């Protein structure tokens, strides 16, 4: 079948359809809505078997998703941003149930201030929840990742829910050619869900998600989930290799682009990594030996793969499209922790915050980050983390602030509505 | 639909299904009601529970239930029920579950969850006409966390967040009417001290389809401040004084199943409980007691 032009959202919906999901608990939020609308249309027309139910909140949506998976059906759901955080209590809960299902998150910056465009603070807020995480850079990868995610979630060595992340607007609403694998071939890769003994049925009474008394059993079950998640690295490798054989697309846990002879590598996740790829090509044209390391699998954290990818390099440039307020970039701190004391770990790791709320990262900025990192390597002194922000952007925000200030003064209580400049001069204030 | 089979006390189930030795307090009126309810519903059930006292019924690796159990969270047990019901239906439809393996989905929450953070999930479940049974055991406060006021707390009751000389300033929320306003298949109030009335209603609810909603007043020695041996007596007085009307909503009609024509004075009920002691000692507060009585009277004036 020739590739179809699909948005990232449509690719996610196709992933669910090809995975032959039984059940879709839903709740709308921009920029995810298109996913549930497409699935709703297919389910209504009968093009896709299964059932969708619209809950009254994401908290309930994830509860229903986990409960259905715990009863033994294949479940798909999708959300974004505020919705993911609204469901946060249940993300931890259903992961603790060891309920295997796939949740697509369409990244969007978190309120406040409220915005619609992408960054990764939403999905990274779930990084400790027990959901595994796959991060996509293009629309084809969205579809592929949904299929891979089911294999991960349902693997007997894992049995945990999986989040597949795509960036709002940049992927959700961008049409790209996507090849749709044949349903038959997908069935070969992803057979129907076998819930084994985790289900509800009258002839096999079960108590799930019961309380424990004390830290002993609690620690045991939490750590067991952690160990199951860690199994995800090896399982992912096996499953991705199988996927490659069947569908001819290589989906490594950590994507390495022109890294073999690179002296310095960019390190980032998500769709903005395609900008880094582009920058790598241009910088290579200019004689710079650079590359890109992009974790696709972020939970479990593929520490070994990352180390192999960066070992022996002179420096790493970490670009975080997120901000842990009061600490800095999340990828940066996690990467440093994973590299500490490891033989071959690059001596210089620089940290940049970029792309918050969908802010672009320009080719000049990739060049600039490289320059700063080269200087750090030469001087042996690593600069503090910084925000990618141009003088022009600062000028723009200053203008907005000036307007806000004028508006506030002009509409202050007792000042009447809008005054002309003469009256303003007659009533000077301190 | 099966005929109503429980007509007299001697028709009540004689085998008791719920195991003993749970960590509930002695004299727990909620557990008393649950025992009776479980005897009627039986083990082909999955209980979907919200955070509260009853969460401690199933503590690894023990459970008093012969059937199934899923603990969710405080706000979303009805959504958990939705997921389980839908999944069971899907499995039945696909032939992956035999009809005799099907389960009734039963939500079990306290009043805090039902009246507060769980209300939106409950409302939406009824909007979707979810086929489930909801049992709210109403101990009139956040019992598990030490009996703070919930919106089911009655006027003037002392709780751990409304002390002082007046107790809880608000009035108990009318959850029965809020639920009934959704037009579900069935809504009923019950109490463990009236086992026949309770069993008849649970039997009726069991045999209906759609959302079937039960509120059980749950006398709570620990939270209400009385001797555990008085639980049954307090339950009877709640009905005799008219404070806890036993009623059901079905086919758009509210019917009272027990009308206390000669109502006892509310004082008989209030006096037995530590949470109302401030109304009588060191100085009586006749105005508050009269207010409570007047509200009960005005309720029944409209009924009869
Ligand atoms: C989101 C959330 N907030 C608070 C709690 C703490 N909590 C556990 S049980 C409970 C009280 C529940 O009250 P109710 O529903 O009346 O049940 P009861 O404890 O009286 O049995 C509270 C507040 C919780 N588990 N989850
Ligand atoms: S606090 Fe009250 S409701 Fe909770 S277990 Fe004890 S008696 Fe029962
Ligand atoms: Mg309560």
XYZ file of C-alpha atoms and ligand atoms in Angstrom:
769
model
C 0.000 0.000 0.000
C 1.431 3.423 -0.874
C 1.936 5.774 2.079
C -1.062 7.891 3.106
C -0.829 11.501 4.181
C -1.769 11.436 7.840
C -1.557 13.780 10.796
C 0.183 12.509 13.906
C -3.235 12.226 15.500
C -4.560 10.129 12.629
C -1.436 7.962 12.805
C -2.143 7.361 16.494
C -5.740 6.426 15.685
C -4.524 4.053 12.973
C -2.156 2.513 15.503
C -5.115 1.774 17.773
C -7.180 0.435 14.882
C -4.437 -1.843 13.626
C -3.811 -3.023 17.175
C -7.470 -4.150 17.135
C -8.207 -2.500 20.448
C -11.430 -3.554 22.152
C -12.104 -0.505 24.249
C -11.458 3.236 24.085
C -12.315 5.347 27.149
C -12.088 8.963 26.021
C -12.195 12.593 27.023
C -11.471 15.528 24.704
C -8.622 18.023 25.000
C -6.782 20.057 22.382
C -4.618 18.919 20.595
C -5.637 15.275 21.190
C -9.299 15.555 20.175
C -8.828 14.442 16.584
C -7.641 11.018 17.781
C -10.860 10.215 19.603
C -12.980 11.781 16.867
C -11.412 9.552 14.239
C -11.765 6.456 16.401
C -15.338 7.454 17.245
C -16.210 7.720 13.557
C -14.689 4.311 12.759
C -16.448 2.664 15.676
C -19.767 4.267 14.745
C -19.513 3.192 11.114
C -18.428 -0.300 12.068
C -15.151 0.009 10.134
C -13.539 -0.863 13.410
C -15.021 -3.247 15.982
C -14.823 -2.232 19.614
C -16.428 0.178 21.976
C -15.767 3.752 22.995
C -17.094 5.513 26.055
C -16.698 9.190 26.863
C -16.035 9.677 30.546
C -16.579 12.906 32.464
C -12.886 13.480 33.198
C -9.459 12.058 32.527
C -9.295 10.844 36.105
C -12.293 8.651 35.365
C -11.000 7.858 31.884
C -7.793 6.340 33.225
C -9.721 4.545 35.974
C -11.988 2.967 33.356
C -9.012 2.177 31.124
C -7.142 0.441 33.928
C -10.246 -1.379 35.139
C -11.046 -2.684 31.660
C -7.458 -3.818 31.102
C -7.581 -5.518 34.509
C -10.732 -7.309 33.362
C -8.982 -8.659 30.290
C -9.567 -6.540 27.178
C -7.184 -4.493 25.023
C -7.537 -0.804 25.841
C -6.433 2.392 24.126
C -6.789 5.935 25.358
C -5.368 9.370 24.625
C -4.984 12.689 26.365
C -2.772 15.732 26.697
C -1.379 18.200 29.172
C -4.003 19.243 31.751
C -5.798 15.984 31.122
C -2.726 13.904 31.886
C -2.190 15.808 35.105
C -5.868 15.599 36.015
C -5.451 11.834 35.765
C -2.175 11.762 37.677
C -3.503 9.937 40.735
C -4.820 7.208 38.471
C -1.640 6.940 36.368
C 0.222 5.762 39.434
C -2.744 3.646 40.501
C -3.306 1.689 37.301
C 0.423 1.151 36.847
C 0.360 -0.327 40.355
C -2.457 -2.602 39.195
C -0.066 -3.764 36.471
C -2.837 -3.038 33.961
C -1.361 -3.231 30.463
C -2.749 -0.700 27.980
C -1.550 2.129 25.765
C -2.118 5.809 26.436
C -1.150 8.360 23.803
C -0.181 11.760 25.117
C -0.160 14.691 22.742
C 2.289 16.982 24.468
C 1.167 20.472 25.323
C 2.633 22.990 27.769
C 1.050 23.054 31.208
C -0.925 25.861 32.739
C -0.192 28.481 34.043
C -0.049 30.435 31.832
C -2.381 28.342 29.776
C -1.259 27.556 26.237
C -1.919 24.978 23.526
C 1.468 24.245 22.019
C 3.940 21.556 22.811
C 6.467 20.950 25.468
C 7.260 17.932 27.573
C 6.433 18.942 31.113
C 3.139 17.088 30.841
C 4.510 13.699 29.877
C 7.597 14.020 32.045
C 5.374 14.653 35.060
C 4.372 11.014 34.605
C 7.933 9.717 34.419
C 7.848 8.150 37.898
C 4.345 6.699 37.573
C 5.178 3.215 36.337
C 4.033 3.874 32.764
C 6.756 3.089 30.261
C 7.355 5.930 27.799
C 8.035 6.051 24.068
C 8.737 9.420 22.416
C 8.066 10.016 18.741
C 9.758 12.297 16.247
C 7.490 11.868 13.217
C 4.052 10.613 12.244
C 5.190 7.198 11.015
C 6.868 6.663 14.312
C 3.613 7.446 16.109
C 1.862 4.565 14.400
C 4.815 2.220 14.828
C 5.213 3.153 18.489
C 1.582 2.378 19.325
C 2.091 -1.145 17.966
C 5.421 -1.554 19.750
C 3.838 -0.199 22.932
C 1.238 -2.980 23.052
C 3.938 -5.595 22.760
C 5.788 -3.968 25.638
C 2.727 -3.461 27.836
C 1.421 -6.993 27.418
C 4.734 -8.822 27.645
C 4.560 -11.223 30.620
C 7.930 -9.877 31.773
C 6.509 -6.362 31.962
C 2.718 -5.981 32.277
C 2.680 -2.239 32.712
C 0.848 0.535 30.862
C 2.777 2.456 28.205
C 2.638 6.132 27.241
C 3.353 7.052 23.642
C 4.174 10.722 23.266
C 3.789 12.914 20.227
C 4.147 16.673 20.191
C 1.056 18.821 19.894
C 0.732 20.790 16.637
C 4.208 19.835 15.353
C 3.026 16.241 14.964
C -0.620 16.183 15.975
C -1.697 18.469 13.127
C 1.147 17.959 10.651
C 0.438 15.694 7.698
C 3.232 13.364 6.692
C 3.345 10.272 4.497
C 2.683 7.265 6.703
C 2.735 3.669 5.489
C -0.012 1.603 6.979
C 0.993 -1.986 7.553
C -1.480 -4.677 6.492
C -3.836 -5.683 9.284
C -2.872 -9.326 8.732
C 0.818 -8.551 9.193
C 0.064 -6.566 12.333
C -1.865 -9.526 13.741
C 1.250 -11.606 13.241
C 3.281 -9.071 15.182
C 0.620 -8.346 17.801
C -1.711 -11.282 18.472
C -4.881 -10.762 20.539
C -4.334 -9.795 24.159
C -3.898 -12.736 26.497
C -4.761 -11.465 29.979
C -3.570 -14.710 31.580
C -4.714 -14.845 35.189
C -5.257 -11.123 35.656
C -8.958 -10.704 34.875
C -12.386 -10.907 36.466
C -14.708 -13.858 35.967
C -17.207 -15.595 38.220
C -15.391 -18.913 38.144
C -12.092 -17.314 39.127
C -12.707 -14.759 41.877
C -9.836 -12.343 42.286
C -9.008 -9.400 44.476
C -6.997 -6.799 42.621
C -5.342 -3.645 43.899
C -5.849 -4.537 47.549
C -4.326 -2.575 50.407
C -1.111 -3.670 52.096
C -0.116 -3.103 55.666
C 3.316 -1.657 56.251
C 6.345 -0.759 54.218
C 7.569 -4.315 53.729
C 4.918 -5.557 51.305
C 4.596 -2.067 49.833
C 8.313 -1.899 49.002
C 8.170 -5.387 47.559
C 5.350 -4.638 45.120
C 6.708 -1.221 44.122
C 10.162 -2.605 43.476
C 8.715 -5.499 41.576
C 7.050 -3.020 39.224
C 10.396 -1.260 38.863
C 12.156 -4.499 37.952
C 9.395 -5.280 35.458
C 9.898 -1.859 33.898
C 13.637 -2.484 33.673
C 12.889 -5.668 31.735
C 11.505 -3.262 29.168
C 14.937 -2.467 27.721
C 15.631 -6.036 26.615
C 12.024 -6.695 25.626
C 11.982 -3.505 23.571
C 15.103 -4.624 21.737
C 13.613 -7.975 20.892
C 10.284 -6.519 19.827
C 11.843 -3.727 17.772
C 14.026 -6.264 15.956
C 10.941 -8.319 15.140
C 9.175 -5.182 13.975
C 12.101 -4.302 11.735
C 12.072 -7.759 10.158
C 8.344 -7.596 9.480
C 7.914 -3.968 8.487
C 11.402 -2.824 7.520
C 11.665 0.094 9.882
C 14.371 0.266 12.497
C 13.101 1.686 15.781
C 16.100 1.550 18.113
C 15.595 2.322 21.790
C 18.093 5.129 21.310
C 18.353 6.616 17.854
C 21.858 7.639 16.862
C 22.281 9.954 13.902
C 25.801 10.469 12.551
C 27.279 9.763 15.938
C 30.019 7.286 15.034
C 32.720 9.835 14.310
C 31.055 12.747 16.090
C 33.029 14.778 18.606
C 29.941 16.415 20.037
C 26.358 15.156 20.078
C 23.016 16.821 20.622
C 20.781 14.954 23.043
C 17.015 15.455 22.986
C 13.619 13.799 22.535
C 10.505 14.396 20.450
C 9.712 16.075 17.166
C 12.191 18.927 17.632
C 14.922 16.354 17.217
C 14.146 16.553 13.497
C 15.362 20.148 13.690
C 18.528 18.856 15.332
C 18.967 16.323 12.520
C 18.739 19.122 10.013
C 21.221 21.173 12.027
C 23.608 18.197 12.203
C 23.570 17.973 8.388
C 24.301 21.668 7.960
C 26.988 21.709 10.613
C 28.578 18.671 8.994
C 28.526 20.564 5.685
C 30.488 23.244 7.517
C 33.021 20.642 8.666
C 31.762 20.171 12.228
C 31.812 16.596 13.498
C 28.462 16.499 15.274
C 25.656 13.989 15.714
C 22.344 13.435 17.438
C 21.378 10.996 20.180
C 17.650 10.654 20.689
C 16.156 8.292 23.261
C 12.944 6.880 21.876
C 12.483 4.756 24.968
C 12.639 7.024 28.002
C 11.099 4.657 30.571
C 12.692 2.345 31.285
C 15.707 4.576 30.871
C 18.069 2.786 28.459
C 21.183 3.862 30.347
C 23.452 1.316 28.683
C 22.417 2.347 25.179
C 22.838 6.001 25.996
C 26.310 5.421 27.415
C 27.335 3.466 24.347
C 26.062 6.257 22.132
C 27.962 9.031 23.890
C 31.061 7.239 25.200
C 34.300 8.862 24.117
C 32.686 12.035 22.813
C 34.153 15.384 23.803
C 30.842 16.840 24.787
C 27.052 16.486 24.890
C 24.578 19.288 24.271
C 21.347 18.524 26.100
C 18.253 20.334 24.894
C 15.361 20.118 27.306
C 11.917 21.024 26.038
C 10.791 21.039 29.656
C 11.687 22.750 32.870
C 11.785 21.304 36.356
C 11.207 24.563 38.126
C 13.871 25.059 40.746
C 16.180 22.440 39.242
C 16.475 22.837 35.475
C 16.198 20.483 32.528
C 14.946 17.008 33.308
C 16.819 15.156 30.554
C 20.001 16.954 31.600
C 19.795 15.923 35.239
C 18.813 12.361 34.363
C 21.608 12.062 31.829
C 24.238 13.369 34.248
C 23.046 10.921 36.885
C 23.261 8.020 34.462
C 26.736 8.954 33.200
C 28.358 9.744 36.535
C 31.495 7.733 37.092
C 31.041 5.737 33.890
C 34.180 5.087 31.837
C 34.071 7.066 28.602
C 31.515 9.579 29.835
C 32.136 12.884 28.042
C 33.797 15.510 30.245
C 31.522 18.332 29.107
C 27.710 18.280 29.188
C 25.999 21.592 28.492
C 22.349 22.282 29.243
C 19.850 24.356 27.251
C 16.150 24.881 27.795
C 14.383 25.363 24.481
C 11.042 24.909 22.844
C 8.856 25.607 25.867
C 5.230 26.060 24.823
C 6.119 25.259 21.221
C 8.767 27.974 20.863
C 10.881 27.244 17.802
C 14.564 26.344 17.924
C 16.355 27.952 15.001
C 19.344 26.640 13.026
C 21.417 29.553 14.378
C 20.658 28.418 17.875
C 21.966 24.926 17.183
C 25.125 26.587 15.890
C 25.258 28.792 18.969
C 24.887 25.837 21.359
C 27.711 24.096 19.564
C 29.956 27.158 19.839
C 29.347 27.464 23.562
C 30.040 23.767 24.025
C 33.275 23.928 22.026
C 34.390 26.844 24.210
C 33.572 24.825 27.325
C 35.616 21.902 26.013
C 38.554 24.207 25.240
C 38.449 26.064 28.543
C 37.427 23.129 30.715
C 34.806 25.345 32.315
C 31.158 24.416 31.696
C 28.682 27.315 31.601
C 25.496 27.179 33.675
C 22.291 25.986 32.014
C 20.558 28.609 29.926
C 17.272 29.352 28.230
C 17.233 29.709 24.458
C 15.743 33.159 24.089
C 16.635 35.860 21.602
C 16.948 39.607 22.040
C 14.063 39.936 19.607
C 11.836 37.772 21.766
C 12.772 39.791 24.810
C 11.873 42.976 22.931
C 8.482 41.455 22.040
C 7.651 40.491 25.610
C 8.731 43.944 26.791
C 6.272 45.457 24.317
C 3.473 43.235 25.612
C 4.373 44.180 29.162
C 4.289 47.852 28.225
C 0.808 47.448 26.747
C -0.318 45.546 29.832
C 1.025 48.332 32.026
C -0.771 51.019 30.056
C -3.988 49.005 30.094
C -3.745 48.555 33.826
C -3.228 52.257 34.431
C -5.890 53.355 32.015
C -8.531 51.031 33.384
C -7.618 51.303 37.069
C -10.645 51.777 39.353
C -11.552 55.453 39.647
C -9.836 56.309 36.376
C -12.973 55.886 34.314
C -12.810 53.950 31.070
C -10.408 55.099 28.381
C -9.222 58.687 28.710
C -7.605 60.782 26.044
C -4.071 62.001 26.513
C -5.078 65.546 27.529
C -7.007 64.451 30.562
C -4.225 62.088 31.401
C -1.848 65.041 31.569
C -4.248 67.037 33.743
C -4.286 64.369 36.404
C -0.696 63.423 37.007
C -0.005 60.711 39.557
C 3.002 59.943 41.598
C -36.976 -10.571 36.033
C -37.508 -12.792 39.026
C -40.384 -12.445 41.502
C -39.689 -10.815 44.808
C -38.911 -13.772 47.012
C -38.031 -12.139 50.305
C -41.325 -11.312 52.001
C -40.866 -12.264 55.622
C -38.011 -12.414 58.087
C -37.804 -16.148 57.628
C -37.105 -15.653 53.918
C -33.819 -13.870 54.686
C -30.742 -15.823 53.563
C -29.598 -18.172 56.267
C -26.087 -18.707 54.980
C -23.748 -15.793 55.469
C -21.243 -15.212 52.736
C -18.995 -12.408 53.908
C -16.081 -13.666 55.947
C -15.450 -12.493 59.485
C -12.363 -11.073 61.131
C -12.182 -7.845 59.206
C -10.468 -4.799 60.680
C -13.733 -2.805 60.849
C -14.624 -1.457 64.309
C -16.938 -3.533 66.435
C -20.504 -2.388 66.047
C -19.805 -0.928 62.600
C -23.218 -0.213 61.064
C -21.714 -0.108 57.590
C -20.349 -3.616 57.916
C -23.680 -4.796 59.368
C -25.428 -3.548 56.223
C -22.761 -4.968 53.940
C -23.123 -8.442 55.471
C -26.830 -8.423 54.703
C -26.346 -6.954 51.245
C -23.711 -9.528 50.327
C -25.969 -12.365 51.444
C -28.494 -11.233 48.837
C -26.065 -10.351 46.055
C -23.804 -13.340 46.440
C -20.380 -14.110 45.125
C -20.929 -13.547 41.408
C -20.008 -9.953 42.013
C -17.023 -7.679 41.657
C -16.900 -4.943 44.265
C -15.297 -1.752 43.027
C -14.263 0.227 46.049
C -13.303 3.842 46.749
C -11.006 4.974 49.548
C -12.711 4.768 52.927
C -13.080 2.485 55.923
C -14.148 -0.455 53.759
C -10.921 -0.313 51.766
C -9.406 -2.183 54.671
C -11.708 -5.148 54.114
C -9.234 -6.531 51.598
C -5.713 -6.342 52.933
C -3.127 -8.501 51.219
C -3.402 -11.487 51.271
C -6.834 -11.665 52.929
C -10.345 -10.795 51.854
C -13.759 -11.506 53.364
C -15.286 -11.598 49.857
C -15.875 -14.876 48.081
C -16.253 -12.979 44.853
C -14.013 -10.347 43.301
C -12.735 -6.947 44.399
C -11.007 -3.958 42.841
C -9.885 -0.969 44.865
C -9.721 2.208 42.774
C -9.321 5.615 44.438
C -11.530 8.001 46.359
C -13.090 9.817 43.397
C -13.558 7.327 40.623
C -15.035 4.013 41.728
C -18.030 4.438 39.352
C -15.582 4.931 36.473
C -13.829 1.742 37.550
C -17.209 0.037 37.420
C -17.693 1.412 33.916
C -14.406 -0.094 32.772
C -15.142 -3.484 34.335
C -18.745 -3.610 33.035
C -17.725 -2.593 29.521
C -14.885 -5.096 29.481
C -17.148 -7.908 30.683
C -19.698 -7.008 28.003
C -17.000 -6.995 25.338
C -15.715 -10.378 26.494
C -19.246 -11.795 26.502
C -19.921 -10.412 23.049
C -16.695 -11.869 21.686
C -17.447 -15.222 23.281
C -14.359 -14.975 25.463
C -16.466 -15.099 28.634
C -19.268 -17.589 29.105
C -22.544 -16.030 30.324
C -22.367 -17.987 33.571
C -18.988 -16.402 34.266
C -20.451 -12.907 34.133
C -20.384 -10.723 37.235
C -22.554 -8.020 38.734
C -20.544 -4.873 39.187
C -21.034 -3.281 42.599
C -19.558 0.043 43.661
C -18.883 0.384 47.374
C -18.035 3.823 48.746
C -18.581 5.967 51.783
C -20.668 9.106 51.959
C -17.645 11.370 51.616
C -16.801 9.898 48.260
C -20.458 9.656 47.158
C -21.437 13.219 48.075
C -18.148 14.878 47.282
C -15.300 14.002 44.973
C -17.023 10.905 43.583
C -20.266 12.681 42.727
C -19.250 13.737 39.255
C -18.157 10.207 38.324
C -21.416 8.867 39.776
C -23.530 11.404 37.940
C -21.819 10.540 34.662
C -22.247 6.806 35.270
C -25.991 7.355 35.651
C -26.019 9.596 32.557
C -24.665 6.619 30.640
C -27.172 4.339 32.354
C -24.321 2.150 33.513
C -25.589 -1.256 34.542
C -24.291 -1.405 38.098
C -25.217 -1.313 41.724
C -23.886 1.471 43.921
C -23.765 0.992 47.663
C -22.980 4.051 49.713
C -22.540 3.334 53.416
C -23.253 6.635 55.038
C -21.464 7.148 58.335
C -21.956 10.875 57.895
C -18.326 11.884 57.730
C -14.857 11.041 56.488
C -14.604 8.076 58.833
C -11.363 6.545 57.697
C -9.447 9.753 58.286
C -10.977 10.352 61.724
C -14.546 11.547 61.125
C -14.138 14.973 59.655
C -17.319 16.616 58.317
C -18.506 15.565 54.883
C -21.496 17.011 53.129
C -23.512 14.087 54.508
C -22.819 15.192 58.069
C -26.043 16.155 59.842
C -26.643 19.601 61.273
C -25.035 20.245 64.649
C -22.984 17.028 64.807
C -19.545 17.457 66.311
C -16.875 16.086 63.987
C -13.131 16.419 64.116
C -13.358 19.476 61.857
C -16.493 21.014 63.322
C -16.135 21.207 67.052
C -17.048 24.179 69.162
C -20.415 24.553 70.808
C -22.540 24.286 67.657
C -21.030 21.429 65.667
C -21.429 21.144 61.911
C -23.170 24.286 60.647
C -24.444 22.838 57.354
C -27.321 20.454 56.695
C -27.013 16.915 55.394
C -27.016 16.879 51.605
C -30.009 15.196 50.000
C -28.094 12.612 47.991
C -31.193 10.501 47.433
C -32.895 13.338 45.518
C -29.707 14.245 43.648
C -29.373 10.662 42.483
C -33.073 10.314 41.727
C -32.974 13.500 39.642
C -30.817 11.539 37.186
C -33.689 9.135 36.617
C -31.740 5.912 37.213
C -33.415 2.509 37.370
C -33.572 2.472 41.138
C -32.619 4.466 44.215
C -33.262 3.335 47.755
C -32.315 4.084 51.326
C -31.710 1.194 53.688
C -30.330 0.531 57.138
C -28.872 -2.621 58.696
C -31.263 -2.476 61.650
C -34.186 -3.072 59.264
C -33.009 -6.281 57.607
C -36.240 -7.195 55.867
C -36.675 -3.804 54.252
C -32.998 -3.887 53.269
C -33.101 -7.382 51.780
C -36.250 -6.666 49.780
C -34.683 -3.566 48.268
C -31.370 -5.224 47.484
C -33.203 -8.129 45.903
C -35.220 -5.721 43.786
C -32.117 -3.768 42.813
C -30.251 -6.959 41.980
C -32.902 -8.014 39.505
C -33.162 -4.657 37.706
C -30.976 -3.432 34.852
C -29.269 -0.050 34.740
C -28.006 2.136 37.555
C -29.240 0.936 40.909
C -28.325 3.189 43.770
C -28.434 2.354 47.469
C -27.670 4.568 50.460
C -27.281 2.701 53.745
C -27.232 4.814 56.878
C -24.274 3.382 58.769
C -24.285 4.032 62.495
C -20.648 4.400 63.441
C -19.724 3.984 67.088
C -16.253 5.380 66.520
C -17.282 8.509 64.672
C -20.605 9.153 66.351
C -19.475 8.474 69.895
C -21.549 5.684 71.390
C -21.133 2.171 72.729
C -20.843 -0.382 69.874
C -23.627 -2.470 71.406
C -26.075 0.392 70.684
C -25.634 0.331 66.902
C -28.831 -1.530 66.179
C -30.816 0.573 68.626
C -29.497 3.781 67.098
C -30.381 2.492 63.662
C -33.933 1.711 64.770
C -34.260 5.141 66.335
C -33.034 6.789 63.140
C -36.066 5.223 61.456
C -38.544 5.680 64.334
C -37.751 9.367 64.741
C -38.121 9.858 60.998
C -34.527 11.110 60.688
C -33.697 8.324 58.205
C -36.666 7.841 55.882
C -36.756 4.423 54.261
C -37.824 4.928 50.678
C -37.241 3.982 47.113
C -37.364 5.687 43.768
C -38.565 3.543 40.909
C -40.346 4.326 37.653
C -40.147 8.039 38.387
C -41.950 7.701 41.745
C -40.682 8.009 45.294
C -42.343 5.538 47.630
C -41.772 5.382 51.380
C -41.425 1.781 52.458
C -41.804 2.455 56.168
C -43.775 5.441 57.428
C -43.315 6.065 61.140
C -46.776 7.401 61.951
C -46.066 7.786 65.635
C -42.653 9.374 65.341
C -40.389 9.349 68.349
C -38.834 12.711 69.265
C -35.459 13.302 67.592
C -33.995 13.783 71.048
C -34.264 10.020 71.639
C -31.856 9.514 68.744
C -29.558 12.463 69.383
C -29.097 11.838 73.101
C -27.455 8.467 72.592
C -24.597 9.913 70.564
C -21.516 11.734 71.762
C -21.484 13.897 68.645
C -24.715 15.539 69.813
C -23.892 15.626 73.547
C -23.279 19.384 73.393
C -26.997 19.834 72.655
C -27.864 18.480 76.086
C -24.896 19.088 78.396
C -23.728 21.081 80.230
C -26.634 23.196 79.083
C -29.467 22.095 76.865
C -29.796 23.877 73.524
C -33.499 23.537 72.805
C -33.352 25.809 69.756
C -31.068 23.514 67.779
C -32.968 20.390 68.811
C -36.224 22.136 67.879
C -34.760 23.085 64.502
C -33.786 19.477 63.831
C -37.238 18.294 64.909
C -38.939 20.929 62.753
C -37.035 19.845 59.673
C -37.942 16.210 60.251
C -41.589 17.176 60.795
C -41.710 19.287 57.677
C -40.222 16.428 55.651
C -42.927 14.014 56.789
C -45.684 16.616 56.466
C -44.982 16.535 52.752
C -45.013 12.744 52.641
C -48.250 11.969 54.460
C -7.706 11.902 46.609
C -7.759 11.508 48.014
N -7.872 12.460 48.974
C -7.925 12.089 50.264
C -7.841 10.783 50.627
C -7.834 10.400 52.071
N -9.013 9.662 52.459
C -9.027 8.321 52.522
S -10.476 7.697 53.058
C -11.100 9.244 53.227
C -12.468 9.432 53.773
C -13.500 8.871 52.906
O -14.742 9.188 53.464
P -15.992 8.329 53.075
O -16.124 8.249 51.632
O -17.162 8.873 53.819
O -15.646 6.874 53.623
P -15.377 6.454 55.152
O -13.962 6.751 55.435
O -16.280 7.263 56.005
O -15.651 5.014 55.184
C -10.194 10.220 52.880
C -10.466 11.658 52.956
C -7.687 9.839 49.593
N -7.564 8.527 49.811
N -7.666 10.234 48.304
S -15.026 4.298 61.770
Fe -17.209 3.880 61.726
S -17.663 3.307 59.603
Fe -15.454 3.155 59.885
S -15.097 1.008 60.430
Fe -15.299 2.145 62.336
S -17.455 1.986 62.874
Fe -17.279 1.419 60.716
Mg -18.069 8.303 55.556
